[in-house]
Coordinates of C-alpha atoms in Angstrom, one line a residue:
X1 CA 0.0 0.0 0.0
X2 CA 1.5 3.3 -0.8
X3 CA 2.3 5.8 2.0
X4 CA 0.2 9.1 1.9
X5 CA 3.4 11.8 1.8
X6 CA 0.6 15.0 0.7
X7 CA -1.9 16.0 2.6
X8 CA -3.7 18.6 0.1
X9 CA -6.3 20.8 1.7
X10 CA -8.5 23.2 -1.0
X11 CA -10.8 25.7 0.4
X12 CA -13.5 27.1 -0.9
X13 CA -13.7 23.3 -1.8
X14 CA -17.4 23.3 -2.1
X15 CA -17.7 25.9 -4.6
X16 CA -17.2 25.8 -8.6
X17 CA -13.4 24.9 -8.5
X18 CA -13.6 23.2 -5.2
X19 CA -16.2 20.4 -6.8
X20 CA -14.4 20.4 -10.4
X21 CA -11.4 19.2 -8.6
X22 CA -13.2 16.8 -6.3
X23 CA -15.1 15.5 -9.3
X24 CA -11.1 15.4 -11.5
X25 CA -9.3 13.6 -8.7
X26 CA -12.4 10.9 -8.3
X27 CA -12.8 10.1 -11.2
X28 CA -8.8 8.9 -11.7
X29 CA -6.4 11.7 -11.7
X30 CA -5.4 11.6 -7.7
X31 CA -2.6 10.0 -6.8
X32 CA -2.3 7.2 -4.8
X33 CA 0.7 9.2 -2.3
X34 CA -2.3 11.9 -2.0
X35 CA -5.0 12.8 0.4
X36 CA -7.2 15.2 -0.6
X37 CA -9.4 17.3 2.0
X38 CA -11.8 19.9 0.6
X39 CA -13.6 22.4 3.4
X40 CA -15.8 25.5 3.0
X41 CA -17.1 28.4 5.6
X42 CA -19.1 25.4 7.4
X43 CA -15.0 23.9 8.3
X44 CA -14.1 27.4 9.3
X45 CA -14.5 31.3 9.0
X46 CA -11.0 32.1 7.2
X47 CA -11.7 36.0 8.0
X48 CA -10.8 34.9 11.6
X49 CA -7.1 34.2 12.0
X50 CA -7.4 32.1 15.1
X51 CA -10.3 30.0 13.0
X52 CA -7.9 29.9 10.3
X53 CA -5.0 28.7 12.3
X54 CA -6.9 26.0 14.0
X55 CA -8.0 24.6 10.7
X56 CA -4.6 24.3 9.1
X57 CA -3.6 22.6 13.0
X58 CA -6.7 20.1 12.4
X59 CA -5.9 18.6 8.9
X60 CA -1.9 19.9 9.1
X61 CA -1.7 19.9 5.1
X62 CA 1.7 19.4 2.9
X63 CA -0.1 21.4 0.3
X64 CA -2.7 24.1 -0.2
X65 CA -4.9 25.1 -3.3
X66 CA -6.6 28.4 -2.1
X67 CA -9.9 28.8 -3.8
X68 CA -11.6 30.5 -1.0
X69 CA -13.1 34.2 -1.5
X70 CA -15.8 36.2 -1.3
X71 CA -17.1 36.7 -5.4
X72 CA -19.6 37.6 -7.3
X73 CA -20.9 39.2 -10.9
X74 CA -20.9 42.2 -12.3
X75 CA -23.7 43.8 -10.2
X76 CA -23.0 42.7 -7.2
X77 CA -19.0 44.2 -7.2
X78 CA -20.8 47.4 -8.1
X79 CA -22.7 47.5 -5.0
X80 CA -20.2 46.3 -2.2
X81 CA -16.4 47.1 -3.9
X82 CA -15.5 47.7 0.1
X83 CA -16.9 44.1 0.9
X84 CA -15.1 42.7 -1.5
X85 CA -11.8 44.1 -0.3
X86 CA -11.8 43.5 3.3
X87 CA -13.1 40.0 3.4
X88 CA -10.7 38.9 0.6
X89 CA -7.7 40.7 2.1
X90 CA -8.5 39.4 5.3
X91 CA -9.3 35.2 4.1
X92 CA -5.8 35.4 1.8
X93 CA -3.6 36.8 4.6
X94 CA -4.9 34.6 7.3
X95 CA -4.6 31.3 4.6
X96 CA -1.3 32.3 3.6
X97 CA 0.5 33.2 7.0
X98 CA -1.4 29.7 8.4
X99 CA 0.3 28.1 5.6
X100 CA 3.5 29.2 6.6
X101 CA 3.3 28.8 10.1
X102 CA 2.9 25.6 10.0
X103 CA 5.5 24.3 6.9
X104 CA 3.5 24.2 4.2
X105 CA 5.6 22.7 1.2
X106 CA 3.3 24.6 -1.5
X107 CA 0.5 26.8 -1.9
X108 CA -1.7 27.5 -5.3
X109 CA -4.0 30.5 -5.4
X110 CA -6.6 32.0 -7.5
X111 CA -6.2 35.0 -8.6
X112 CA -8.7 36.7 -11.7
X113 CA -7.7 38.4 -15.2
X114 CA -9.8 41.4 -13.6
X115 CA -6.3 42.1 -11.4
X116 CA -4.8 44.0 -15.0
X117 CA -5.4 47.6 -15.7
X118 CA -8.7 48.2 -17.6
X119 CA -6.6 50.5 -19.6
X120 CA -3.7 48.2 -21.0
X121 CA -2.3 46.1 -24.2
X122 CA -3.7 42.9 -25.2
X123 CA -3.4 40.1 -25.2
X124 CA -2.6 40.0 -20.9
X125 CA 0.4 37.7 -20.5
X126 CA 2.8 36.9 -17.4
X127 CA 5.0 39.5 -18.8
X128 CA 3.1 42.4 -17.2
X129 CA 2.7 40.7 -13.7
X130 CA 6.3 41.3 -12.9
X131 CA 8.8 44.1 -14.8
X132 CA 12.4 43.9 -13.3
X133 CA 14.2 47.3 -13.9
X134 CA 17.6 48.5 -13.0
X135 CA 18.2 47.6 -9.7
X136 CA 18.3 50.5 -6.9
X137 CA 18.0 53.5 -10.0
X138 CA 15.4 55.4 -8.9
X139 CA 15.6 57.8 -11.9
X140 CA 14.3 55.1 -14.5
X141 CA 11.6 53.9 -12.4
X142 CA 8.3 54.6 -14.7
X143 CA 6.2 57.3 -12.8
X144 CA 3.1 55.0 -11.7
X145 CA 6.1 52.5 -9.6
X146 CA 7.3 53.2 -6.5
X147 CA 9.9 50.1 -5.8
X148 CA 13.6 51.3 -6.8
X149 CA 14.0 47.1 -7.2
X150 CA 11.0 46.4 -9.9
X151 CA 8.1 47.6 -11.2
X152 CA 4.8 45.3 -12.1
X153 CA 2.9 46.5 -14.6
X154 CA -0.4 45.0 -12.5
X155 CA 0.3 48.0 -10.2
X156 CA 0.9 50.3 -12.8
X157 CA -2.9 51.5 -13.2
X158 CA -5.8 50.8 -12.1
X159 CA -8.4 47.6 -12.4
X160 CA -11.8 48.5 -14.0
X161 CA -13.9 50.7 -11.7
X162 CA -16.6 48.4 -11.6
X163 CA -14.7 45.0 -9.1
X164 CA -12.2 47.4 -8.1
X165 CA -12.4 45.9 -4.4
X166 CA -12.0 42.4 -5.5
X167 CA -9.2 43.0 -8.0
X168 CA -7.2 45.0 -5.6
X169 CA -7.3 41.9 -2.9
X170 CA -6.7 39.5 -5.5
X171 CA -3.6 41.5 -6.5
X172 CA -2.0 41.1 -3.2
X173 CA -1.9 37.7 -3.3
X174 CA 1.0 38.1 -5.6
X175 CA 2.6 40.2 -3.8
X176 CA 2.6 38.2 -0.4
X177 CA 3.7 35.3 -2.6
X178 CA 6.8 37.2 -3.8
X179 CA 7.4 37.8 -0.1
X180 CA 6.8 34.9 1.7
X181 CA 9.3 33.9 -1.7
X182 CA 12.1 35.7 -1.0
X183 CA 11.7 36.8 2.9
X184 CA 10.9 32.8 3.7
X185 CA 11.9 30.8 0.6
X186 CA 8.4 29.9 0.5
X187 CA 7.1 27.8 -2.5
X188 CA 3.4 30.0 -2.6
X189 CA 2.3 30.8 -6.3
X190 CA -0.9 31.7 -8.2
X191 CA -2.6 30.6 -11.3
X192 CA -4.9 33.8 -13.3
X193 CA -7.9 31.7 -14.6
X194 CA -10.2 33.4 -17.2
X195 CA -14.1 33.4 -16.8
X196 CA -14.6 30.2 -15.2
X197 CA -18.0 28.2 -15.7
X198 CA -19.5 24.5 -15.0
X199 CA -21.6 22.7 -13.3
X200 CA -21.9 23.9 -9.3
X201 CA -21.7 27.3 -10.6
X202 CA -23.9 30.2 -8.6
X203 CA -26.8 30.7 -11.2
X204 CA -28.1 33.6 -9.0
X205 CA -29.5 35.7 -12.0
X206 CA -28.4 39.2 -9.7
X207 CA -25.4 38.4 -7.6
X208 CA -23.9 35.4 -10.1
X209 CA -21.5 36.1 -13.3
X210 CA -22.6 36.4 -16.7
X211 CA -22.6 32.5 -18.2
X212 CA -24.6 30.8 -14.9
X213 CA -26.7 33.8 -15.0
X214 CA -27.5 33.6 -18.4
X215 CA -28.1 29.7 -18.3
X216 CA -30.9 30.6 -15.0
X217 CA -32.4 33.5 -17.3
X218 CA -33.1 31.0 -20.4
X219 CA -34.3 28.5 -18.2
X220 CA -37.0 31.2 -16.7
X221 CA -38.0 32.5 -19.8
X222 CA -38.7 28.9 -21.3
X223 CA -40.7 28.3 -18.6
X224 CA -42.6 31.6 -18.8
X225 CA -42.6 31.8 -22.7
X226 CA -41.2 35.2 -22.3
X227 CA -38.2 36.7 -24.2
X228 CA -34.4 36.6 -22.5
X229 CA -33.6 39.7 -21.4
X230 CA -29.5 40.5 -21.6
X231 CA -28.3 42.9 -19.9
X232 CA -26.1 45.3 -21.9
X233 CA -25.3 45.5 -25.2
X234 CA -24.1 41.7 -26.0
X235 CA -20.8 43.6 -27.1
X236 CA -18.2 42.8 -24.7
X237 CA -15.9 39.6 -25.1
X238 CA -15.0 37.0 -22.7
X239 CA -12.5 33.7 -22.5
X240 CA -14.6 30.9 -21.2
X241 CA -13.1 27.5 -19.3
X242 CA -14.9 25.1 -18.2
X243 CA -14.4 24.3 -14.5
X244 CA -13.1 20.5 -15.2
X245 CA -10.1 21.5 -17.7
X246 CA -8.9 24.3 -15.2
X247 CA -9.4 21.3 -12.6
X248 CA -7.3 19.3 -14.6
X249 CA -5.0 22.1 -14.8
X250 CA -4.4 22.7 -11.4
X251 CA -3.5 19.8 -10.5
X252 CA -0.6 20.0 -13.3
X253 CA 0.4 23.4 -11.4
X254 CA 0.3 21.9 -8.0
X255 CA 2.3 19.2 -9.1
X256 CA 5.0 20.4 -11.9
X257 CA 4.6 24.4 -11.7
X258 CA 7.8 25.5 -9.9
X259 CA 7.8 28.9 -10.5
X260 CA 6.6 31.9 -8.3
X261 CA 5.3 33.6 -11.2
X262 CA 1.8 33.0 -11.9
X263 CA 0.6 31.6 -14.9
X264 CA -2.5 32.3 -16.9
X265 CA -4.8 28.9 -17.8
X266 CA -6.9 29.9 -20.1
X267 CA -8.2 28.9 -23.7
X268 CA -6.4 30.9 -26.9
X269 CA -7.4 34.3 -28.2
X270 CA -9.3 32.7 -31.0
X271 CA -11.3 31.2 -28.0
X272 CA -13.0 34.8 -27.4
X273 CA -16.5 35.4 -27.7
X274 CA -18.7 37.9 -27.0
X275 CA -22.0 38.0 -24.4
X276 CA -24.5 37.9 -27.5
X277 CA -22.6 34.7 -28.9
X278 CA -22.7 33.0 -25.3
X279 CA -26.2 34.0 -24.7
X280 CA -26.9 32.4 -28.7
X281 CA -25.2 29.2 -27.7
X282 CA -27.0 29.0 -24.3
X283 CA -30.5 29.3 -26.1
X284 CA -29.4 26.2 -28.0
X285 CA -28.3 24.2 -25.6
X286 CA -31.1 24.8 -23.8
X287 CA -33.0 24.5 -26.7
X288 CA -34.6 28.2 -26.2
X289 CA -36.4 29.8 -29.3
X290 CA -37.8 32.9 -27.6
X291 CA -36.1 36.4 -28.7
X292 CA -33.2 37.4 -27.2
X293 CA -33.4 41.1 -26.3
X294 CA -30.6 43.5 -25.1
X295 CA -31.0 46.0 -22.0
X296 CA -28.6 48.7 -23.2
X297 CA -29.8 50.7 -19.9
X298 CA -27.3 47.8 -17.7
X299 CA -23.8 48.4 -17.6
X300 CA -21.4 46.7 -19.8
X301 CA -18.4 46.2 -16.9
X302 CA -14.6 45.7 -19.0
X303 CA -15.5 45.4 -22.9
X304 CA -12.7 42.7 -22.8
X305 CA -9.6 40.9 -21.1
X306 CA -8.2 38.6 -24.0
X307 CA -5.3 36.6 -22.1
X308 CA -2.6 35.0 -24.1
X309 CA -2.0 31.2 -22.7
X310 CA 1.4 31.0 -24.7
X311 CA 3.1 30.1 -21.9
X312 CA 0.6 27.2 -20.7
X313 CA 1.6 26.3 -24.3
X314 CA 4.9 25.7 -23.7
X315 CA 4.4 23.9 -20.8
X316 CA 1.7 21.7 -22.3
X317 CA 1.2 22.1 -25.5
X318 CA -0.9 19.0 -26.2
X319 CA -3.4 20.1 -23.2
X320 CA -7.1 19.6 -25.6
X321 CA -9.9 21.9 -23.9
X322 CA -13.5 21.0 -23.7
X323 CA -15.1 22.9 -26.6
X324 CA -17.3 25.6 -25.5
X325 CA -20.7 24.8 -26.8
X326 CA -20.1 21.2 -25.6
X327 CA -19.2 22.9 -21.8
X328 CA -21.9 24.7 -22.7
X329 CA -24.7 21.7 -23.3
X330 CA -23.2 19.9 -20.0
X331 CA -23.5 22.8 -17.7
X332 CA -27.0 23.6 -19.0
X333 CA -27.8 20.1 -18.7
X334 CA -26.5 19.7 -15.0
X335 CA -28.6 22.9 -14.1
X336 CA -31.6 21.1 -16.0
X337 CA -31.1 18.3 -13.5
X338 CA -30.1 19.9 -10.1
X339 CA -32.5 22.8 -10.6
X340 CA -33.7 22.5 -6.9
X341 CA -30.5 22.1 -5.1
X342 CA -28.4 24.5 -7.3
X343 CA -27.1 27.7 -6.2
X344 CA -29.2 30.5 -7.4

């Protein structure tokens, strides 16, 4: 019998991520030296440090994937950007200094695409997270940085307006990464997922992103015969992965990923589409053929945050993600069938 040598505790493990993972590792891709413990806020409050602290002392984990935060869509960032912020800031610090304390070999976090300035270049790579310069030169540090030792171009502007709260938080996980790096010799990195969607998703039509939200919408107005009402223009573009490839990916990044750098997983550029075309192959899959109308009065949030996954590339370059109207059909399909338990 082989020995268990990682004990490999996720939070947030009931959520989106959490379950694709679960799902990933029982249906064949654990390892038989792993143990695998997934908690949520019922396991313990992670704003409370002592909470925290006691957890990590409970299950006394090897390794860490930190999915736990406080999230939500468009609509609901707008409303409570100061929410966002202090509950996020508070969960990753406590996580991250438990982690330490206590040995932790590795830690993988979550960060978002939303961490980039809303004014920048595309396509977003892992160049712009971190910009060494010449080292103690003041004089050629670029106005908007204020380290004499490097610059990162996440820093250097500001996220869109409307999740400002939550990208702020989720761009200090990097930093404390880099610290506990070089302060501790820590092994804590980060992976920047695109729009992430699956089955176990939050559907809530109001607080929820824009794919679940859309999927709960179509399957209202089927049931009503109404028309599906989406709100904005339909214009703005979005890279969608389906929760079990970026399972499957982090546990490649938890296992080979040595780097402090994070990395972006994400499908190509030519992956892109826009609301409209989501909402279009939605209606499909759900088999919808109402009229899809646009509320031009709602906000549109960032018109886009193309990602380059080059570098995943080079790491894997055989990876094959799930096409997206086929992660479409089996999301819509697992809503279809947990309608009364889902999140929404």
């Amino acid at each position: 019998m082989t020995e268990v040598t990682k004990r490999i505790l996720v939070t947030g493990g009931t959520g989106l991520v959490g379950r694709a993972i679960e799902k990933v590792v029982a249906d064949g891709e654990g390892q038989p030296d792993e143990e695998w413990i997934f908690v949520s806020s019922r396991d313990a409050d992670l704003t409370s440090s002592s909470e925290t602290k006691a957890l990590f002392e409970r299950h006394k984990p090897t390794h860490v994937i930190h999915l736990a935060a406080m999230v939500g869509g468009l609509f609901k960032n707008i409303r409570s950007n100061l929410d966002f912020w202090r509950t996020n800031i508070h969960i990753n610090d406590n996580v991250l200094h438990s982690a330490h304390e206590l040995g932790v070999q590795k830690v993988v976090s979550c960060l978002s695409t939303c961490i980039f300035p809303d004014k920048t270049t595309y396509p977003i790579d892992e160049t712009m997270v971190r910009i060494p310069i010449p080292k103690r030169n003041p004089g050629k540090i670029p106005a908007l940085c204020n380290s004499p030792l490097q610059c990162s171009q996440i820093h250097n502007g500001p996220p869109h307006s409307s999740n400002f709260g939550y990208s702020y938080a989720k761009r200090m996980i990097d930093i404390q990464n880099r610290g506990y790096s070089e302060q501790h010799g820590r092994r804590f990195t980060a992976v920047i997922p695109t729009n992430v969607f699956g089955p176990h998703d939050n559907f809530n039509i109001e607080d929820g992103h824009v794919l679940p939200g859309l999927i709960h919408k179509v399957y209202l107005a089927k049931q009503s015969g109404s028309a599906l009402t989406v709100w904005g223009t339909g214009k703005p573009r979005r890279q969608f992965i389906y929760s079990l490839d970026l399972a499957r990916l982090f546990l490649w990044v938890l296992r080979e990923y040595d780097e402090v750098e994070p990395i972006i997983l994400s499908v190509g550029e030519e992956d892109e589409v826009s609301i409209r075309e989501a909402a279009e192959a939605i209606a499909e899959a759900m088999e919808f053929r109402g009229e899809l109308v646009f509320d031009t009065t709602k906000s549109d949030g960032q018109f886009k945050k193309t990602a380059s996954n080059a570098k995943l590339r080079r790491y894997l370059p055989g990876f094959q993600f799930t096409p997206f109207r086929k992660a479409v059909k089996e999301t819509c399909a697992w809503f279809n069938a947990n309608y009364a338990n889902a999140r929404k």
